[in-house]
PDB file of C-alpha atoms in Angstrom:
ATOM      1  CA  MET A   1      33.742  99.815 -20.108  1.00 67.00           C
ATOM      2  CA  ALA A   2      32.122 103.299 -20.309  1.00 76.00           C
ATOM      3  CA  ASP A   3      31.526 102.048 -23.860  1.00 84.00           C
ATOM      4  CA  ASN A   4      30.165  98.852 -23.157  1.00 93.00           C
ATOM      5  CA  TYR A   5      27.624  99.948 -20.558  1.00 93.00           C
ATOM      6  CA  LEU A   6      26.256 102.853 -22.980  1.00 93.00           C
ATOM      7  CA  GLU A   7      26.213 100.521 -25.596  1.00 94.00           C
ATOM      8  CA  LYS A   8      23.758  98.333 -23.674  1.00 95.00           C
ATOM      9  CA  LYS A   9      21.816 101.211 -22.444  1.00 95.00           C
ATOM     10  CA  TYR A  10      21.148 102.362 -25.619  1.00 96.00           C
ATOM     11  CA  GLU A  11      20.149  98.678 -26.909  1.00 96.00           C
ATOM     12  CA  GLU A  12      17.635  98.333 -24.244  1.00 97.00           C
ATOM     13  CA  TYR A  13      16.311 101.894 -24.796  1.00 98.00           C
ATOM     14  CA  LEU A  14      16.167 100.807 -28.674  1.00 98.00           C
ATOM     15  CA  ALA A  15      14.313  97.616 -27.326  1.00 97.00           C
ATOM     16  CA  ARG A  16      11.839  99.405 -25.148  1.00 98.00           C
ATOM     17  CA  LYS A  17      11.230 101.691 -27.935  1.00 98.00           C
ATOM     18  CA  ALA A  18      10.644  99.213 -30.406  1.00 98.00           C
ATOM     19  CA  ALA A  19       7.869  97.299 -28.070  1.00 97.00           C
ATOM     20  CA  ALA A  20       6.131 100.508 -27.525  1.00 97.00           C
ATOM     21  CA  GLU A  21       5.518 101.007 -31.128  1.00 97.00           C
ATOM     22  CA  LYS A  22       4.692  97.611 -31.653  1.00 97.00           C
ATOM     23  CA  ALA A  23       2.603  97.641 -28.733  1.00 97.00           C
ATOM     24  CA  ARG A  24       0.675 101.289 -30.674  1.00 97.00           C
ATOM     25  CA  ARG A  25       0.435  99.942 -33.830  1.00 97.00           C
ATOM     26  CA  LEU A  26      -1.254  96.647 -32.509  1.00 97.00           C
ATOM     27  CA  ALA A  27      -3.796  99.015 -30.358  1.00 97.00           C
ATOM     28  CA  TRP A  28      -4.560 101.510 -33.369  1.00 97.00           C
ATOM     29  CA  LYS A  29      -5.053  98.252 -35.369  1.00 97.00           C
ATOM     30  CA  LYS A  30      -7.512  96.771 -33.186  1.00 97.00           C
ATOM     31  CA  ARG A  31      -9.204 100.175 -33.008  1.00 97.00           C
ATOM     32  CA  MET A  32      -9.272 100.617 -36.941  1.00 96.00           C
ATOM     33  CA  ASP A  33     -10.763  96.861 -37.083  1.00 96.00           C
ATOM     34  CA  ALA A  34     -13.561  98.079 -34.357  1.00 96.00           C
ATOM     35  CA  TYR A  35     -14.236 100.709 -36.083  1.00 96.00           C
ATOM     36  CA  ARG A  36     -14.567  98.945 -39.677  1.00 96.00           C
ATOM     37  CA  LYS A  37     -17.038  96.731 -38.244  1.00 95.00           C
ATOM     38  CA  LYS A  38     -18.904  99.001 -36.734  1.00 94.00           C
ATOM     39  CA  LEU A  39     -19.494 101.028 -40.066  1.00 94.00           C
ATOM     40  CA  ALA A  40     -20.240  97.320 -41.578  1.00 93.00           C
ATOM     41  CA  ASP A  41     -22.852  96.997 -39.231  1.00 92.00           C
ATOM     42  CA  GLU A  42     -24.424 100.243 -39.807  1.00 91.00           C
ATOM     43  CA  SER A  43     -24.464 100.385 -43.079  1.00 89.00           C
ATOM     44  CA  SER A  44     -25.875  96.565 -43.190  1.00 87.00           C
ATOM     45  CA  GLY A  45     -28.674  97.907 -40.674  1.00 80.00           C
ATOM     46  CA  ASN A  46     -29.120 100.883 -42.852  1.00 72.00           C
ATOM     47  CA  GLN A  47     -29.634  98.395 -45.944  1.00 64.00           C
ATOM     48  CA  ALA A  48     -32.026  96.311 -43.929  1.00 53.00           C
ATOM     49  CA  GLY A  49     -34.427  99.432 -43.184  1.00 49.00           C
ATOM     50  CA  ALA A  50     -33.781  99.890 -39.620  1.00 48.00           C
ATOM     51  CA  GLY A  51     -32.957 103.396 -40.085  1.00 50.00           C
ATOM     52  CA  THR A  52     -32.215 104.494 -36.520  1.00 53.00           C
ATOM     53  CA  GLY A  53     -29.313 106.648 -35.397  1.00 56.00           C
ATOM     54  CA  GLN A  54     -29.145 108.578 -38.558  1.00 58.00           C
ATOM     55  CA  THR A  55     -28.430 112.073 -37.896  1.00 60.00           C
ATOM     56  CA  MET A  56     -28.875 114.814 -40.356  1.00 55.00           C
ATOM     57  CA  SER A  57     -26.123 116.935 -41.605  1.00 59.00           C
ATOM     58  CA  ARG A  58     -25.526 120.583 -41.158  1.00 59.00           C
ATOM     59  CA  THR A  59     -26.701 121.383 -44.464  1.00 58.00           C
ATOM     60  CA  ASP A  60     -29.955 119.132 -44.178  1.00 57.00           C
ATOM     61  CA  ARG A  61     -31.267 120.886 -40.884  1.00 56.00           C
ATOM     62  CA  PRO A  62     -33.918 123.374 -41.182  1.00 57.00           C
ATOM     63  CA  ASN A  63     -32.389 126.315 -39.873  1.00 55.00           C
ATOM     64  CA  ALA A  64     -29.135 125.990 -41.179  1.00 51.00           C
ATOM     65  CA  CYS A  65     -28.367 129.638 -41.052  1.00 55.00           C
ATOM     66  CA  THR A  66     -27.667 129.836 -37.311  1.00 55.00           C
ATOM     67  CA  THR A  67     -24.078 130.708 -35.345  1.00 56.00           C
ATOM     68  CA  LYS A  68     -23.192 129.721 -32.249  1.00 60.00           C
ATOM     69  CA  ALA A  69     -24.700 132.559 -30.648  1.00 60.00           C
ATOM     70  CA  GLY A  70     -27.938 131.639 -32.551  1.00 59.00           C
ATOM     71  CA  PRO A  71     -30.174 132.869 -35.841  1.00 57.00           C
ATOM     72  CA  VAL A  72     -28.169 135.534 -37.852  1.00 57.00           C
ATOM     73  CA  ILE A  73     -30.152 138.255 -37.918  1.00 59.00           C
ATOM     74  CA  SER A  74     -30.279 141.010 -40.370  1.00 60.00           C
ATOM     75  CA  GLY A  75     -29.984 144.572 -38.796  1.00 62.00           C
ATOM     76  CA  PRO A  76     -29.916 148.245 -40.972  1.00 59.00           C
ATOM     77  CA  THR A  77     -27.058 148.624 -43.619  1.00 61.00           C
ATOM     78  CA  SER A  78     -26.687 151.847 -43.833  1.00 65.00           C
ATOM     79  CA  GLN A  79     -26.274 155.027 -41.845  1.00 68.00           C
ATOM     80  CA  GLU A  80     -29.802 155.983 -42.994  1.00 69.00           C
ATOM     81  CA  GLU A  81     -31.459 153.247 -42.122  1.00 68.00           C
ATOM     82  CA  MET A  82     -30.012 153.260 -38.512  1.00 64.00           C
ATOM     83  CA  THR A  83     -31.051 156.792 -38.138  1.00 69.00           C
ATOM     84  CA  ALA A  84     -34.514 156.260 -39.610  1.00 69.00           C
ATOM     85  CA  LYS A  85     -35.435 153.185 -36.960  1.00 61.00           C
ATOM     86  CA  THR A  86     -33.915 155.445 -34.112  1.00 62.00           C
ATOM     87  CA  LYS A  87     -36.497 158.454 -34.780  1.00 56.00           C
TER      88      LYS A  87
END
């Protein structure tokens, strides 16, 4: 009797697992289709000359040599330069 009970519970678990996997795959497909449609709309809009919504990449920006803290500032490189600046 315990074997039948465990087998039934395991089969129910596998059915729930398969249903969840199917739902996950359908949701992924739906998101991917929406994303592909968005890309197609954007590319057709850019070809028509709309040009709105385009962003510059990191290397195209005017001040590409910055860090999160701000621009990179070069300081004295040797001990002599450091002591010369303090005098």
